[in-house]
Short mmCIF file of N, CA and C in Angstrom, two decimals:
data_model
loop_
_atom_site.label_atom_id
_atom_site.label_comp_id
_atom_site.label_asym_id
_atom_site.label_seq_id
_atom_site.Cartn_x
_atom_site.Cartn_y
_atom_site.Cartn_z
N GLN A 88 167.81 226.26 35.22
CA GLN A 88 168.54 226.03 33.87
C GLN A 88 168.62 227.41 33.05
N VAL A 89 168.00 228.39 33.49
CA VAL A 89 167.99 229.66 32.81
C VAL A 89 169.39 230.28 32.94
N GLN A 90 169.90 230.62 31.78
CA GLN A 90 171.24 231.23 31.68
C GLN A 90 171.10 232.58 30.91
N LEU A 91 171.95 233.55 31.35
CA LEU A 91 172.13 234.65 30.55
C LEU A 91 173.62 234.77 30.04
N VAL A 92 173.82 234.78 28.79
CA VAL A 92 175.15 234.80 28.28
C VAL A 92 175.39 236.04 27.56
N GLU A 93 176.42 236.70 28.00
CA GLU A 93 176.89 238.06 27.56
C GLU A 93 177.99 238.03 26.70
N SER A 94 178.02 238.88 25.71
CA SER A 94 179.13 239.07 24.70
C SER A 94 179.39 240.51 24.36
N GLY A 95 180.45 240.73 23.77
CA GLY A 95 180.62 242.10 23.12
C GLY A 95 181.53 243.05 23.84
N GLY A 96 181.93 242.64 25.11
CA GLY A 96 183.00 243.45 25.83
C GLY A 96 184.32 243.42 25.09
N GLY A 97 185.09 244.51 25.69
CA GLY A 97 186.40 244.46 25.05
C GLY A 97 187.16 245.68 25.52
N LEU A 98 188.20 245.95 24.86
CA LEU A 98 189.07 247.21 24.96
C LEU A 98 188.84 248.05 23.79
N VAL A 99 188.58 249.40 24.11
CA VAL A 99 188.39 250.26 23.01
C VAL A 99 189.04 251.71 23.49
N GLN A 100 189.26 252.53 22.44
CA GLN A 100 189.74 253.78 22.71
C GLN A 100 188.59 254.71 23.02
N ALA A 101 188.94 255.83 23.82
CA ALA A 101 187.90 256.71 24.00
C ALA A 101 187.31 257.32 22.78
N GLY A 102 185.97 257.43 22.70
CA GLY A 102 185.28 257.86 21.51
C GLY A 102 184.77 256.69 20.62
N GLY A 103 185.17 255.50 20.97
CA GLY A 103 184.81 254.36 20.24
C GLY A 103 183.52 253.72 20.60
N SER A 104 183.09 252.62 20.03
CA SER A 104 181.86 252.03 20.31
C SER A 104 181.98 250.48 20.52
N LEU A 105 181.00 250.04 21.31
CA LEU A 105 180.87 248.62 21.51
C LEU A 105 179.37 248.24 21.59
N ARG A 106 179.11 247.03 21.18
CA ARG A 106 177.72 246.63 21.38
C ARG A 106 177.70 245.44 22.17
N LEU A 107 177.07 245.47 23.33
CA LEU A 107 176.97 244.27 24.19
C LEU A 107 175.61 243.53 23.88
N SER A 108 175.69 242.20 23.94
CA SER A 108 174.55 241.40 23.78
C SER A 108 174.41 240.45 24.94
N CYS A 109 173.16 240.16 25.23
CA CYS A 109 172.85 239.33 26.33
C CYS A 109 171.63 238.31 25.86
N ALA A 110 171.94 237.07 25.74
CA ALA A 110 170.91 236.01 25.38
C ALA A 110 170.48 235.22 26.48
N ALA A 111 169.18 235.15 26.75
CA ALA A 111 168.65 234.25 27.79
C ALA A 111 168.23 232.95 27.12
N SER A 112 168.49 231.82 27.77
CA SER A 112 168.21 230.60 27.35
C SER A 112 167.73 229.71 28.47
N GLY A 113 167.08 228.62 28.11
CA GLY A 113 166.60 227.61 29.19
C GLY A 113 164.96 227.61 29.13
N SER A 114 164.54 227.22 30.28
CA SER A 114 163.07 227.21 30.48
C SER A 114 162.59 228.60 30.72
N ILE A 115 162.06 229.18 29.70
CA ILE A 115 161.51 230.52 29.77
C ILE A 115 160.06 230.64 29.25
N PHE A 116 159.28 231.28 30.13
CA PHE A 116 157.83 231.46 29.60
C PHE A 116 157.73 232.88 29.18
N SER A 117 158.17 233.73 29.84
CA SER A 117 158.19 235.20 29.54
C SER A 117 159.31 236.01 30.17
N ILE A 118 159.59 237.13 29.67
CA ILE A 118 160.48 238.01 30.22
C ILE A 118 159.94 239.42 30.20
N ASN A 119 159.98 240.14 31.47
CA ASN A 119 159.56 241.55 31.47
C ASN A 119 160.78 242.52 31.38
N VAL A 120 161.28 242.96 32.40
CA VAL A 120 162.24 244.04 32.26
C VAL A 120 163.56 243.28 32.17
N MET A 121 164.46 243.91 31.27
CA MET A 121 165.78 243.46 31.03
C MET A 121 166.64 244.70 31.16
N GLY A 122 167.90 244.58 31.69
CA GLY A 122 168.63 245.70 31.82
C GLY A 122 170.15 245.33 31.83
N TRP A 123 170.95 246.53 31.92
CA TRP A 123 172.45 246.45 32.06
C TRP A 123 172.71 247.27 33.31
N TYR A 124 173.63 246.73 34.14
CA TYR A 124 174.28 247.21 35.23
C TYR A 124 175.77 247.23 35.01
N ARG A 125 176.40 248.16 35.69
CA ARG A 125 177.95 247.98 35.67
C ARG A 125 178.51 248.33 37.05
N GLN A 126 179.72 247.83 37.30
CA GLN A 126 180.41 247.97 38.45
C GLN A 126 181.88 248.21 38.26
N ALA A 127 182.40 249.25 38.62
CA ALA A 127 183.76 249.78 38.43
C ALA A 127 184.38 249.32 39.80
N PRO A 128 185.70 249.13 39.74
CA PRO A 128 186.41 248.75 40.87
C PRO A 128 186.21 249.83 42.00
N GLY A 129 185.93 249.34 43.20
CA GLY A 129 185.76 250.24 44.30
C GLY A 129 184.45 251.02 44.34
N LYS A 130 183.61 250.84 43.39
CA LYS A 130 182.34 251.54 43.38
C LYS A 130 181.22 250.50 43.39
N GLN A 131 180.02 251.08 43.79
CA GLN A 131 178.80 250.16 43.74
C GLN A 131 178.30 249.95 42.47
N ARG A 132 177.52 248.86 42.29
CA ARG A 132 176.94 248.54 41.00
C ARG A 132 175.90 249.49 40.69
N GLU A 133 175.71 249.96 39.57
CA GLU A 133 174.67 251.00 39.09
C GLU A 133 173.93 250.52 37.92
N LEU A 134 172.73 250.86 37.91
CA LEU A 134 171.96 250.67 36.68
C LEU A 134 172.42 251.61 35.54
N VAL A 135 172.73 251.01 34.39
CA VAL A 135 173.01 251.72 33.18
C VAL A 135 171.85 251.97 32.40
N ALA A 136 170.98 251.03 32.21
CA ALA A 136 169.75 251.19 31.26
C ALA A 136 168.90 250.00 31.56
N ASP A 137 167.64 250.11 31.35
CA ASP A 137 166.72 248.98 31.32
C ASP A 137 165.58 249.21 30.26
N ILE A 138 164.95 248.16 30.05
CA ILE A 138 163.90 248.15 28.99
C ILE A 138 162.86 247.25 29.34
N THR A 139 161.60 247.66 29.31
CA THR A 139 160.41 246.79 29.69
C THR A 139 159.91 246.03 28.40
N SER A 140 159.09 245.12 28.61
CA SER A 140 158.48 244.25 27.65
C SER A 140 157.75 245.13 26.64
N GLU A 141 157.28 246.30 27.06
CA GLU A 141 156.61 247.26 26.09
C GLU A 141 157.52 248.32 25.49
N ASP A 142 158.85 248.09 25.70
CA ASP A 142 159.87 248.92 25.09
C ASP A 142 160.05 250.28 25.64
N THR A 143 159.63 250.32 26.92
CA THR A 143 159.85 251.74 27.64
C THR A 143 161.29 251.52 28.29
N THR A 144 162.08 252.55 27.99
CA THR A 144 163.46 252.56 28.35
C THR A 144 163.85 253.59 29.43
N LYS A 145 164.81 253.29 30.21
CA LYS A 145 165.39 254.22 31.13
C LYS A 145 166.94 254.16 31.20
N TYR A 146 167.55 255.29 31.39
CA TYR A 146 168.93 255.42 31.14
C TYR A 146 169.44 256.18 32.45
N ALA A 147 170.60 255.81 32.87
CA ALA A 147 171.43 256.60 33.78
C ALA A 147 171.81 257.98 33.03
N ASP A 148 171.80 259.01 33.87
CA ASP A 148 172.12 260.37 33.35
C ASP A 148 173.39 260.29 32.52
N SER A 149 174.40 259.51 33.12
CA SER A 149 175.73 259.58 32.63
C SER A 149 175.82 258.99 31.20
N VAL A 150 174.86 258.25 30.72
CA VAL A 150 174.91 257.57 29.60
C VAL A 150 173.90 258.08 28.48
N LYS A 151 173.02 258.96 28.88
CA LYS A 151 171.94 259.35 28.07
C LYS A 151 172.57 260.12 26.81
N GLY A 152 172.09 259.68 25.62
CA GLY A 152 172.57 260.32 24.44
C GLY A 152 173.67 259.61 23.76
N ARG A 153 174.21 258.68 24.55
CA ARG A 153 175.29 257.85 24.08
C ARG A 153 175.05 256.35 23.98
N PHE A 154 174.33 255.90 24.91
CA PHE A 154 173.93 254.37 24.76
C PHE A 154 172.51 254.23 24.52
N THR A 155 172.33 253.12 23.81
CA THR A 155 170.94 252.76 23.50
C THR A 155 170.62 251.24 23.82
N ILE A 156 169.58 251.11 24.51
CA ILE A 156 169.23 249.64 24.86
C ILE A 156 168.06 249.25 24.06
N SER A 157 168.02 248.02 23.59
CA SER A 157 167.08 247.46 22.81
C SER A 157 166.97 245.97 23.11
N ARG A 158 165.82 245.47 22.57
CA ARG A 158 165.62 243.95 22.78
C ARG A 158 164.99 243.28 21.58
N ASP A 159 165.23 242.07 21.50
CA ASP A 159 164.59 241.19 20.44
C ASP A 159 163.85 240.11 21.22
N ASN A 160 162.62 240.15 21.36
CA ASN A 160 161.89 239.19 22.13
C ASN A 160 161.82 237.89 21.43
N ALA A 161 161.83 237.75 20.24
CA ALA A 161 161.91 236.46 19.60
C ALA A 161 163.20 235.76 19.77
N LYS A 162 164.31 236.45 20.21
CA LYS A 162 165.62 235.91 20.46
C LYS A 162 165.86 235.91 21.90
N ASN A 163 164.98 236.44 22.76
CA ASN A 163 165.16 236.52 24.15
C ASN A 163 166.57 237.33 24.48
N THR A 164 166.72 238.25 23.74
CA THR A 164 168.05 238.97 23.80
C THR A 164 167.94 240.49 24.05
N VAL A 165 168.83 241.12 24.86
CA VAL A 165 168.83 242.42 25.04
C VAL A 165 170.21 242.91 24.63
N TYR A 166 170.23 244.11 24.02
CA TYR A 166 171.41 244.85 23.58
C TYR A 166 171.77 246.04 24.30
N LEU A 167 173.00 246.42 24.21
CA LEU A 167 173.30 247.78 24.63
C LEU A 167 174.32 248.31 23.60
N GLN A 168 174.00 249.21 22.86
CA GLN A 168 174.77 249.97 21.88
C GLN A 168 175.46 251.15 22.68
N MET A 169 176.77 251.08 22.73
CA MET A 169 177.58 252.09 23.49
C MET A 169 178.40 252.97 22.51
N ASN A 170 178.03 254.19 22.44
CA ASN A 170 178.80 255.01 21.51
C ASN A 170 179.58 256.13 22.31
N SER A 171 180.56 256.77 21.65
CA SER A 171 181.17 257.84 22.34
C SER A 171 181.71 257.51 23.67
N LEU A 172 182.36 256.38 23.81
CA LEU A 172 182.84 255.77 25.04
C LEU A 172 183.80 256.67 25.79
N LYS A 173 183.73 256.73 27.02
CA LYS A 173 184.66 257.57 27.87
C LYS A 173 185.32 256.52 28.74
N PRO A 174 186.51 256.97 29.28
CA PRO A 174 187.26 256.23 30.25
C PRO A 174 186.38 255.86 31.51
N GLU A 175 185.53 256.79 31.85
CA GLU A 175 184.58 256.61 33.08
C GLU A 175 183.62 255.53 32.83
N ASP A 176 183.44 254.97 31.62
CA ASP A 176 182.64 253.88 31.29
C ASP A 176 183.25 252.58 31.63
N THR A 177 184.42 252.53 31.87
CA THR A 177 185.22 251.37 32.29
C THR A 177 184.64 250.65 33.50
N ALA A 178 184.15 249.37 33.29
CA ALA A 178 183.54 248.56 34.27
C ALA A 178 183.31 247.19 33.85
N VAL A 179 182.87 246.40 34.73
CA VAL A 179 182.24 245.16 34.30
C VAL A 179 180.71 245.35 34.21
N TYR A 180 180.26 244.92 33.03
CA TYR A 180 178.81 245.15 32.67
C TYR A 180 178.07 243.90 32.81
N TYR A 181 176.98 243.83 33.52
CA TYR A 181 176.24 242.67 33.91
C TYR A 181 174.71 242.81 33.26
N CYS A 182 174.29 241.82 32.66
CA CYS A 182 172.97 241.71 32.10
C CYS A 182 172.10 241.18 33.24
N ASN A 183 170.84 241.79 33.20
CA ASN A 183 169.87 241.38 34.19
C ASN A 183 168.52 241.14 33.43
N ALA A 184 167.84 240.18 33.87
CA ALA A 184 166.61 239.86 33.27
C ALA A 184 165.60 239.28 34.28
N ASN A 185 164.25 239.74 34.34
CA ASN A 185 163.36 239.18 35.18
C ASN A 185 162.45 238.20 34.28
N ILE A 186 162.66 236.83 34.66
CA ILE A 186 162.28 235.83 33.82
C ILE A 186 161.18 235.02 34.60
N LYS A 187 160.07 234.65 33.94
CA LYS A 187 159.02 233.73 34.52
C LYS A 187 159.21 232.44 33.88
N LYS A 188 159.28 231.48 34.72
CA LYS A 188 159.18 230.14 34.15
C LYS A 188 157.90 229.30 34.16
N SER A 189 157.78 228.36 35.17
CA SER A 189 156.53 227.68 35.27
C SER A 189 155.50 228.41 36.00
N SER A 190 155.93 229.13 37.05
CA SER A 190 155.06 229.91 37.93
C SER A 190 154.73 231.25 37.45
N SER A 191 153.84 231.95 38.24
CA SER A 191 153.47 233.44 37.84
C SER A 191 154.48 234.30 38.41
N ILE A 192 155.49 233.89 39.09
CA ILE A 192 156.46 234.86 39.69
C ILE A 192 157.62 234.98 38.80
N TYR A 193 158.08 236.29 38.71
CA TYR A 193 159.38 236.67 37.92
C TYR A 193 160.52 236.65 38.96
N TYR A 194 161.56 236.05 38.51
CA TYR A 194 162.77 236.04 39.25
C TYR A 194 163.89 236.68 38.49
N ALA A 195 164.78 237.29 39.24
CA ALA A 195 165.89 238.05 38.59
C ALA A 195 167.06 237.06 38.38
N TYR A 196 167.57 237.21 37.14
CA TYR A 196 168.77 236.38 36.67
C TYR A 196 169.80 237.37 36.23
N TRP A 197 171.05 236.98 36.46
CA TRP A 197 172.11 237.79 36.05
C TRP A 197 173.23 237.01 35.23
N GLY A 198 173.73 237.75 34.21
CA GLY A 198 174.74 237.29 33.37
C GLY A 198 176.20 237.22 34.16
N GLN A 199 177.08 236.63 33.54
CA GLN A 199 178.39 236.48 34.33
C GLN A 199 179.21 237.70 34.30
N GLY A 200 178.87 238.72 33.50
CA GLY A 200 179.62 239.91 33.54
C GLY A 200 180.58 239.94 32.17
N THR A 201 180.69 241.09 31.67
CA THR A 201 181.66 241.32 30.55
C THR A 201 182.48 242.49 30.70
N GLN A 202 183.69 242.46 30.66
CA GLN A 202 184.63 243.59 30.97
C GLN A 202 184.63 244.67 29.73
N VAL A 203 184.35 245.85 30.11
CA VAL A 203 184.44 247.01 29.13
C VAL A 203 185.56 248.02 29.57
N THR A 204 186.71 247.97 28.85
CA THR A 204 187.67 248.94 29.17
C THR A 204 187.86 249.94 28.14
N VAL A 205 187.89 251.20 28.51
CA VAL A 205 188.01 252.39 27.60
C VAL A 205 189.31 253.15 28.00
N SER A 206 190.25 253.16 27.05
CA SER A 206 191.43 253.82 27.29
C SER A 206 191.43 255.27 26.85
N SER A 207 192.16 256.10 27.38
CA SER A 207 192.25 257.58 26.96
C SER A 207 193.31 257.86 25.98
#
């Protein structure tokens, strides 16, 4: 019953900003790593950024200095603030979270994806 619901995607001009949100709901005991991936048409899915439960972050080189990942543990939510957007950022963005329910094992869950389109 765990679900990840994404929001915040849309169409923006180059240089603009968007903030993506992903809220996890359902039977959740704890969440460790949460992250954002993206997939452009004809390309492989790639990691954009992730964040651990201790707020250690990692970014793809292509987005460093422009994107910021953060999380609100009280809300089981991860955010991706995207600034200075480029047409090359156009992709479907997927939220990912490793969630533990009743067992001691973490399982990976994925959001449905949200389209980000950056026009030049």
